[in-house]
mmCIF file of C-alpha atoms in Angstrom:
data_model
loop_
_atom_site.group_PDB
_atom_site.id
_atom_site.type_symbol
_atom_site.label_atom_id
_atom_site.label_comp_id
_atom_site.label_asym_id
_atom_site.label_seq_id
_atom_site.Cartn_x
_atom_site.Cartn_y
_atom_site.Cartn_z
ATOM 1 C CA MET A 1 35.361 30.185 34.774
ATOM 2 C CA THR A 2 38.179 33.574 35.277
ATOM 3 C CA CYS A 3 39.954 33.862 38.635
ATOM 4 C CA VAL A 4 40.232 38.098 39.231
ATOM 5 C CA ALA A 5 43.721 38.723 42.076
ATOM 6 C CA PRO A 6 43.095 40.812 44.559
ATOM 7 C CA VAL A 7 44.040 44.471 43.416
ATOM 8 C CA SER A 8 45.742 45.524 47.122
ATOM 9 C CA PRO A 9 44.600 48.936 48.453
ATOM 10 C CA ARG A 10 47.226 51.733 47.433
ATOM 11 C CA ARG A 11 49.574 53.328 50.354
ATOM 12 C CA SER A 12 49.601 56.861 50.379
ATOM 13 C CA ARG A 13 52.335 58.727 50.641
ATOM 14 C CA LEU A 14 51.612 61.722 53.216
ATOM 15 C CA PRO A 15 52.858 60.546 55.779
ATOM 16 C CA LYS A 16 55.822 60.273 53.985
ATOM 17 C CA VAL A 17 55.521 63.834 52.440
ATOM 18 C CA TRP A 18 54.506 65.739 56.213
ATOM 19 C CA ILE A 19 58.019 63.922 58.099
ATOM 20 C CA TRP A 20 59.907 65.604 55.437
ATOM 21 C CA SER A 21 58.798 68.662 55.194
ATOM 22 C CA SER A 22 58.615 69.377 59.200
ATOM 23 C CA ILE A 23 61.967 67.380 59.315
ATOM 24 C CA SER A 24 63.463 69.938 56.832
ATOM 25 C CA LEU A 25 61.200 72.711 58.876
ATOM 26 C CA VAL A 26 63.362 71.844 61.752
ATOM 27 C CA SER A 27 66.406 72.370 60.396
ATOM 28 C CA ALA A 28 65.239 75.656 58.423
ATOM 29 C CA VAL A 29 65.269 76.338 61.809
ATOM 30 C CA VAL A 30 67.989 75.743 63.089
ATOM 31 C CA MET A 31 69.991 76.701 60.457
ATOM 32 C CA GLY A 32 69.078 79.789 60.780
ATOM 33 C CA LEU A 33 69.164 79.817 64.214
ATOM 34 C CA ALA A 34 72.914 78.590 64.310
ATOM 35 C CA TRP A 35 73.120 81.835 61.303
ATOM 36 C CA TRP A 36 71.966 84.071 63.970
ATOM 37 C CA GLN A 37 73.639 83.394 66.687
ATOM 38 C CA SER A 38 76.818 83.540 64.403
ATOM 39 C CA GLN A 39 75.775 87.079 63.728
ATOM 40 C CA LEU A 40 75.326 88.517 66.553
ATOM 41 C CA PRO A 41 78.771 88.490 67.972
ATOM 42 C CA THR A 42 79.516 90.484 65.379
ATOM 43 C CA ARG A 43 76.556 92.723 65.412
ATOM 44 C CA LEU A 44 77.198 94.012 69.206
ATOM 45 C CA ARG A 45 80.583 95.427 67.987
ATOM 46 C CA GLN A 46 78.902 96.824 65.250
ATOM 47 C CA ALA A 47 76.100 98.511 67.571
ATOM 48 C CA VAL A 48 78.974 100.024 69.848
ATOM 49 C CA ASP A 49 81.045 101.519 67.269
ATOM 50 C CA ASN A 50 77.964 103.318 66.144
ATOM 51 C CA ASP A 51 76.793 104.357 69.320
ATOM 52 C CA GLN A 52 73.715 102.054 69.781
ATOM 53 C CA LEU A 53 73.200 101.761 73.155
ATOM 54 C CA ASP A 54 69.426 100.614 72.870
ATOM 55 C CA THR A 55 70.984 97.758 70.207
ATOM 56 C CA CYS A 56 73.625 97.182 72.101
ATOM 57 C CA LEU A 57 71.175 95.482 74.547
ATOM 58 C CA ARG A 58 69.371 93.771 72.268
ATOM 59 C CA LEU A 59 71.294 92.465 70.494
ATOM 60 C CA GLY A 60 73.430 90.890 73.532
ATOM 61 C CA GLU A 61 69.656 89.881 76.159
ATOM 62 C CA GLN A 62 69.147 88.458 72.653
ATOM 63 C CA LEU A 63 72.993 85.785 72.753
ATOM 64 C CA ALA A 64 72.745 84.899 76.245
ATOM 65 C CA ALA A 65 69.666 83.166 76.080
ATOM 66 C CA LEU A 66 70.897 81.413 72.596
ATOM 67 C CA ARG A 67 74.438 80.815 75.082
ATOM 68 C CA GLU A 68 76.318 81.891 78.342
ATOM 69 C CA LEU A 69 78.526 85.049 76.796
ATOM 70 C CA ASN A 70 82.656 84.593 76.642
ATOM 71 C CA SER A 71 84.719 87.383 79.115
ATOM 72 C CA GLU A 72 84.547 89.920 76.224
ATOM 73 C CA GLU A 73 80.583 90.113 75.927
ATOM 74 C CA GLN A 74 80.412 90.495 79.397
ATOM 75 C CA ALA A 75 82.103 92.709 79.174
ATOM 76 C CA ILE A 76 80.748 95.015 75.883
ATOM 77 C CA LEU A 77 76.635 94.257 77.043
ATOM 78 C CA ALA A 78 78.054 95.960 81.278
ATOM 79 C CA GLY A 79 79.709 98.945 79.263
ATOM 80 C CA CYS A 80 76.006 99.387 77.061
ATOM 81 C CA LEU A 81 74.281 99.105 80.063
ATOM 82 C CA ARG A 82 76.156 101.087 82.377
ATOM 83 C CA GLU A 83 76.388 103.979 79.993
ATOM 84 C CA GLN A 84 72.549 104.073 79.609
ATOM 85 C CA ALA A 85 72.262 104.480 82.965
ATOM 86 C CA SER A 86 74.200 107.305 83.719
ATOM 87 C CA ARG A 87 72.342 108.981 80.289
ATOM 88 C CA ASN A 88 69.013 107.711 81.798
ATOM 89 C CA TRP A 89 70.278 108.946 84.794
ATOM 90 C CA GLN A 90 71.645 112.506 83.566
ATOM 91 C CA GLU A 91 68.503 113.300 81.564
ATOM 92 C CA LYS A 92 66.187 112.676 84.965
ATOM 93 C CA ARG A 93 64.749 109.142 84.026
ATOM 94 C CA GLN A 94 65.382 108.080 87.185
ATOM 95 C CA ARG A 95 63.690 104.625 87.342
ATOM 96 C CA LEU A 96 64.935 103.645 84.488
ATOM 97 C CA ALA A 97 68.986 104.393 84.994
ATOM 98 C CA LEU A 98 67.764 102.662 89.128
ATOM 99 C CA ASP A 99 67.149 99.622 87.960
ATOM 100 C CA GLN A 100 69.416 99.394 84.346
ATOM 101 C CA GLN A 101 72.073 99.891 88.294
ATOM 102 C CA ARG A 102 70.900 96.620 89.683
ATOM 103 C CA GLN A 103 70.419 94.654 86.115
ATOM 104 C CA LEU A 104 74.156 95.610 85.276
ATOM 105 C CA LEU A 105 74.798 94.313 89.496
ATOM 106 C CA ARG A 106 74.595 90.977 87.837
ATOM 107 C CA ARG A 107 76.878 91.920 84.730
ATOM 108 C CA SER A 108 79.566 93.529 85.786
ATOM 109 C CA GLY A 109 82.657 92.375 86.918
ATOM 110 C CA ASN A 110 82.769 94.362 89.778
ATOM 111 C CA PRO A 111 80.208 94.824 91.030
ATOM 112 C CA ALA A 112 80.971 95.894 93.991
ATOM 113 C CA ILE A 113 81.863 99.660 92.722
ATOM 114 C CA GLU A 114 78.616 99.179 90.806
ATOM 115 C CA GLU A 115 76.919 98.484 93.824
ATOM 116 C CA ARG A 116 78.456 101.431 95.352
ATOM 117 C CA ARG A 117 76.922 104.010 92.073
ATOM 118 C CA LEU A 118 73.899 102.440 93.177
ATOM 119 C CA GLN A 119 73.597 103.868 96.807
ATOM 120 C CA GLN A 120 75.243 107.481 95.519
ATOM 121 C CA TRP A 121 72.483 107.653 93.121
ATOM 122 C CA ARG A 122 69.741 107.072 95.930
ATOM 123 C CA GLN A 123 71.267 109.160 97.836
ATOM 124 C CA GLN A 124 71.137 111.252 95.729
ATOM 125 C CA ILE A 125 67.186 111.552 95.377
ATOM 126 C CA ARG A 126 66.930 110.825 98.562
ATOM 127 C CA ARG A 127 68.726 114.394 99.212
ATOM 128 C CA GLN A 128 66.557 116.463 96.731
ATOM 129 C CA ALA A 129 63.018 115.141 98.121
ATOM 130 C CA ILE A 130 64.215 116.037 101.668
ATOM 131 C CA GLU A 131 65.496 119.353 100.708
ATOM 132 C CA ASP A 132 61.584 119.814 98.285
ATOM 133 C CA TYR A 133 60.315 119.151 101.359
ATOM 134 C CA GLN A 134 61.875 121.099 104.095
ATOM 135 C CA ARG A 135 61.668 124.028 101.158
ATOM 136 C CA GLY A 136 57.951 123.316 101.021
ATOM 137 C CA ASP A 137 57.630 121.295 97.638
ATOM 138 C CA ALA A 138 55.801 118.697 100.227
ATOM 139 C CA ARG A 139 53.884 117.277 96.613
ATOM 140 C CA GLN A 140 57.469 116.949 94.048
ATOM 141 C CA ALA A 141 59.300 115.773 97.176
ATOM 142 C CA MET A 142 56.495 112.537 97.304
ATOM 143 C CA ALA A 143 56.302 111.913 93.698
ATOM 144 C CA LEU A 144 59.622 112.101 93.446
ATOM 145 C CA LEU A 145 59.990 109.272 95.185
ATOM 146 C CA SER A 146 57.254 107.067 93.516
ATOM 147 C CA ARG A 147 58.766 109.038 90.048
ATOM 148 C CA SER A 148 62.137 106.889 90.420
ATOM 149 C CA GLY A 149 61.372 103.475 92.113
ATOM 150 C CA GLU A 150 62.414 104.478 96.312
ATOM 151 C CA THR A 151 58.444 103.568 97.010
ATOM 152 C CA ARG A 152 59.269 100.468 95.846
ATOM 153 C CA PHE A 153 61.092 99.403 98.921
ATOM 154 C CA PRO A 154 60.471 99.596 102.696
ATOM 155 C CA ASP A 155 62.800 102.808 103.225
ATOM 156 C CA GLY A 156 61.759 105.158 100.768
ATOM 157 C CA GLN A 157 58.147 103.672 101.009
ATOM 158 C CA GLN A 158 58.658 105.385 105.123
ATOM 159 C CA LEU A 159 60.004 108.326 103.719
ATOM 160 C CA HIS A 160 57.085 108.597 101.691
ATOM 161 C CA ALA A 161 54.543 107.656 105.089
ATOM 162 C CA THR A 162 56.495 110.856 106.879
ATOM 163 C CA PHE A 163 56.412 113.265 104.281
ATOM 164 C CA GLU A 164 52.341 112.513 104.529
ATOM 165 C CA ASP A 165 51.961 112.744 107.534
ATOM 166 C CA HIS A 166 54.509 115.458 109.082
ATOM 167 C CA TRP A 167 52.520 117.615 106.213
ATOM 168 C CA ALA A 168 49.026 116.829 107.247
ATOM 169 C CA ALA A 169 49.238 117.244 111.040
ATOM 170 C CA ASN A 170 51.432 120.850 110.441
ATOM 171 C CA ARG A 171 48.142 121.446 108.462
ATOM 172 C CA TYR A 172 45.769 120.262 110.523
ATOM 173 C CA ALA A 173 47.139 122.676 113.252
ATOM 174 C CA TYR A 174 47.449 125.892 111.634
ATOM 175 C CA SER A 175 43.869 125.743 110.611
ATOM 176 C CA GLN A 176 42.881 124.246 114.236
ATOM 177 C CA ALA A 177 44.746 127.549 115.119
ATOM 178 C CA ALA A 178 43.468 130.057 112.464
ATOM 179 C CA SER A 179 39.762 128.684 113.705
ATOM 180 C CA ALA A 180 40.524 129.021 117.863
ATOM 181 C CA ALA A 181 41.722 133.091 117.002
ATOM 182 C CA ALA A 182 38.807 133.640 114.603
ATOM 183 C CA GLY A 183 36.340 132.455 117.752
ATOM 184 C CA GLU A 184 39.351 135.003 119.719
ATOM 185 C CA ASP A 185 40.575 131.676 121.592
ATOM 186 C CA TRP A 186 43.877 132.418 121.184
ATOM 187 C CA TRP A 187 45.072 130.700 124.354
ATOM 188 C CA GLU A 188 44.141 127.796 122.186
ATOM 189 C CA ALA A 189 45.459 129.333 118.883
ATOM 190 C CA LEU A 190 48.831 129.840 120.457
ATOM 191 C CA ASP A 191 48.440 126.243 121.332
ATOM 192 C CA GLN A 192 47.719 124.810 118.197
ATOM 193 C CA LEU A 193 50.654 127.094 116.664
ATOM 194 C CA ASN A 194 53.275 126.328 119.207
ATOM 195 C CA GLN A 195 52.191 122.569 117.134
ATOM 196 C CA LEU A 196 53.102 124.174 113.779
ATOM 197 C CA ASN A 197 57.048 121.958 113.285
ATOM 198 C CA HIS A 198 57.754 122.614 109.863
ATOM 199 C CA PRO A 199 59.111 126.132 108.150
ATOM 200 C CA TRP A 200 57.516 126.459 105.969
ATOM 201 C CA TRP A 201 53.857 126.631 107.702
ATOM 202 C CA GLN A 202 56.100 128.847 110.581
ATOM 203 C CA ARG A 203 57.107 130.967 107.664
ATOM 204 C CA LYS A 204 53.457 130.497 107.049
ATOM 205 C CA ALA A 205 51.779 130.969 110.369
ATOM 206 C CA LEU A 206 54.621 133.738 110.944
ATOM 207 C CA SER A 207 51.810 136.564 110.689
ATOM 208 C CA LEU A 208 48.655 134.603 112.431
ATOM 209 C CA ARG A 209 51.208 133.912 115.428
ATOM 210 C CA THR A 210 51.677 137.588 115.620
ATOM 211 C CA ASP A 211 48.421 138.499 115.737
ATOM 212 C CA VAL A 212 47.538 135.596 118.569
ATOM 213 C CA SER A 213 50.993 137.146 120.474
ATOM 214 C CA ARG A 214 49.558 140.619 120.758
ATOM 215 C CA GLN A 215 46.405 139.227 121.694
ATOM 216 C CA ALA A 216 46.988 136.701 124.368
ATOM 217 C CA ALA A 217 49.249 138.532 125.665
ATOM 218 C CA ALA A 218 47.096 142.256 126.108
ATOM 219 C CA MET A 219 43.777 139.917 127.312
ATOM 220 C CA GLN A 220 46.136 138.021 130.071
ATOM 221 C CA ARG A 221 47.091 141.995 130.674
ATOM 222 C CA SER A 222 43.577 142.986 131.570
ATOM 223 C CA ASN A 223 42.976 139.884 133.408
ATOM 224 C CA GLN A 224 40.851 138.741 131.218
ATOM 225 C CA PRO A 225 38.829 134.908 131.933
ATOM 226 C CA LYS A 226 41.225 132.901 129.851
ATOM 227 C CA ASP A 227 40.597 128.579 129.095
ATOM 228 C CA SER A 228 39.487 126.597 132.779
ATOM 229 C CA HIS A 229 42.824 124.268 133.088
ATOM 230 C CA ARG A 230 46.090 127.318 132.627
ATOM 231 C CA ASP A 231 46.003 129.580 135.991
ATOM 232 C CA SER A 232 45.087 133.283 136.095
ATOM 233 C CA GLY A 233 48.067 134.043 138.726
ATOM 234 C CA ASP A 234 51.093 135.353 137.771
ATOM 235 C CA GLN A 235 53.756 133.310 136.159
ATOM 236 C CA PRO A 236 57.076 133.661 136.347
ATOM 237 C CA ILE A 237 58.813 133.936 132.968
ATOM 238 C CA SER A 238 61.574 131.188 133.021
ATOM 239 C CA ASP A 239 64.809 132.539 130.560
ATOM 240 C CA ALA A 240 64.362 128.706 129.431
ATOM 241 C CA GLU A 241 61.189 129.537 127.758
ATOM 242 C CA LEU A 242 62.148 132.464 126.530
ATOM 243 C CA ASP A 243 65.202 131.701 124.812
ATOM 244 C CA ALA A 244 63.326 128.239 123.459
ATOM 245 C CA ALA A 245 61.114 131.043 121.948
ATOM 246 C CA VAL A 246 63.279 133.248 120.864
ATOM 247 C CA GLN A 247 65.036 130.688 118.650
ATOM 248 C CA ARG A 248 62.295 129.612 117.220
ATOM 249 C CA HIS A 249 61.408 133.253 115.981
ATOM 250 C CA LEU A 250 64.525 133.283 114.418
ATOM 251 C CA SER A 251 64.676 130.316 112.548
ATOM 252 C CA LEU A 252 61.928 132.482 110.724
ATOM 253 C CA GLY A 253 64.702 134.609 109.379
ATOM 254 C CA LEU A 254 63.440 137.074 112.205
ATOM 255 C CA SER A 255 66.468 139.566 113.637
ATOM 256 C CA ALA A 256 66.842 139.208 117.328
ATOM 257 C CA TRP A 257 65.369 142.044 118.585
ATOM 258 C CA GLN A 258 62.285 141.001 116.676
ATOM 259 C CA ALA A 259 62.117 137.443 118.151
ATOM 260 C CA PHE A 260 63.236 138.730 121.070
ATOM 261 C CA GLU A 261 60.986 141.225 121.286
ATOM 262 C CA LEU A 262 57.080 137.813 119.537
ATOM 263 C CA GLY A 263 58.589 135.424 121.998
ATOM 264 C CA CYS A 264 58.727 138.199 125.155
ATOM 265 C CA SER A 265 54.596 138.723 123.737
ATOM 266 C CA GLU A 266 53.099 136.074 123.147
ATOM 267 C CA LEU A 267 54.610 134.053 126.443
ATOM 268 C CA GLY A 268 52.148 136.868 128.454
ATOM 269 C CA GLY A 269 54.988 139.088 128.784
ATOM 270 C CA GLN A 270 56.228 143.153 127.891
ATOM 271 C CA VAL A 271 59.316 144.164 127.519
ATOM 272 C CA LEU A 272 60.678 146.671 129.424
ATOM 273 C CA GLU A 273 63.520 148.976 129.075
ATOM 274 C CA GLN A 274 66.542 148.543 131.577
ATOM 275 C CA GLY A 275 68.343 150.891 131.145
ATOM 276 C CA PRO A 276 71.198 149.453 128.467
ATOM 277 C CA GLU A 277 69.779 146.061 128.520
ATOM 278 C CA SER A 278 66.234 144.866 128.101
ATOM 279 C CA SER A 279 64.489 142.719 129.835
ATOM 280 C CA CYS A 280 60.361 140.203 129.869
ATOM 281 C CA GLN A 281 58.170 140.233 132.064
ATOM 282 C CA ARG A 282 54.679 140.576 133.166
#
């Protein structure tokens, strides 16, 4: 009887192949990263020489993610960021410019200077928004605050809300004055017109105010009934009342005489000629 020797199972070489393949892949990746990292400083300087600011910023961020930047590289990246922020600001891309200027605070060797420029830009935006609003471009003023990103911060939010509320209040007062005038409620119309405190709405209401003031004065002279909360008796016109009315009309661009005449009329008085001088009396 012949004995057959047992055959041992063959061991697969696949695990070893997989291990060596993985090691080779990792080594290739590491070597590739090392090579890329060694190229980045040179490419960064080339981007600056070629005025490729976007490339400079992208390469600088990549290099910063791989290792700590040295002082020269920090200065190069800060210079690219500063120039890019300036160009965006000049081209009216305020939000991007401001965000890049904020990044520069962390990159610059002199953050105090960068903070000063950041605040100057923000002040310019707020001044422009206020000028737009005073001119009557309320929508443009609020859009500027939103577009520039200022509404992300408390002071910008507050200014935006102030514009919105103030404009709405003037629009409501004008609407109420027009409705009261249509119903010949002249005293109520005058009360609402006196609530207007925005130059644009005051100018818009100038014709309406002239008509309402004349009607109210005529009604008082003819002793027609007024609102129940008003005194029907004659009241002297104080200098303070008259001066406030005149100054309000002067601020709208009227001449001194027109402001005096209209101010006197809206207070229920008449302009009386007394020699070389004129007075306002009920």
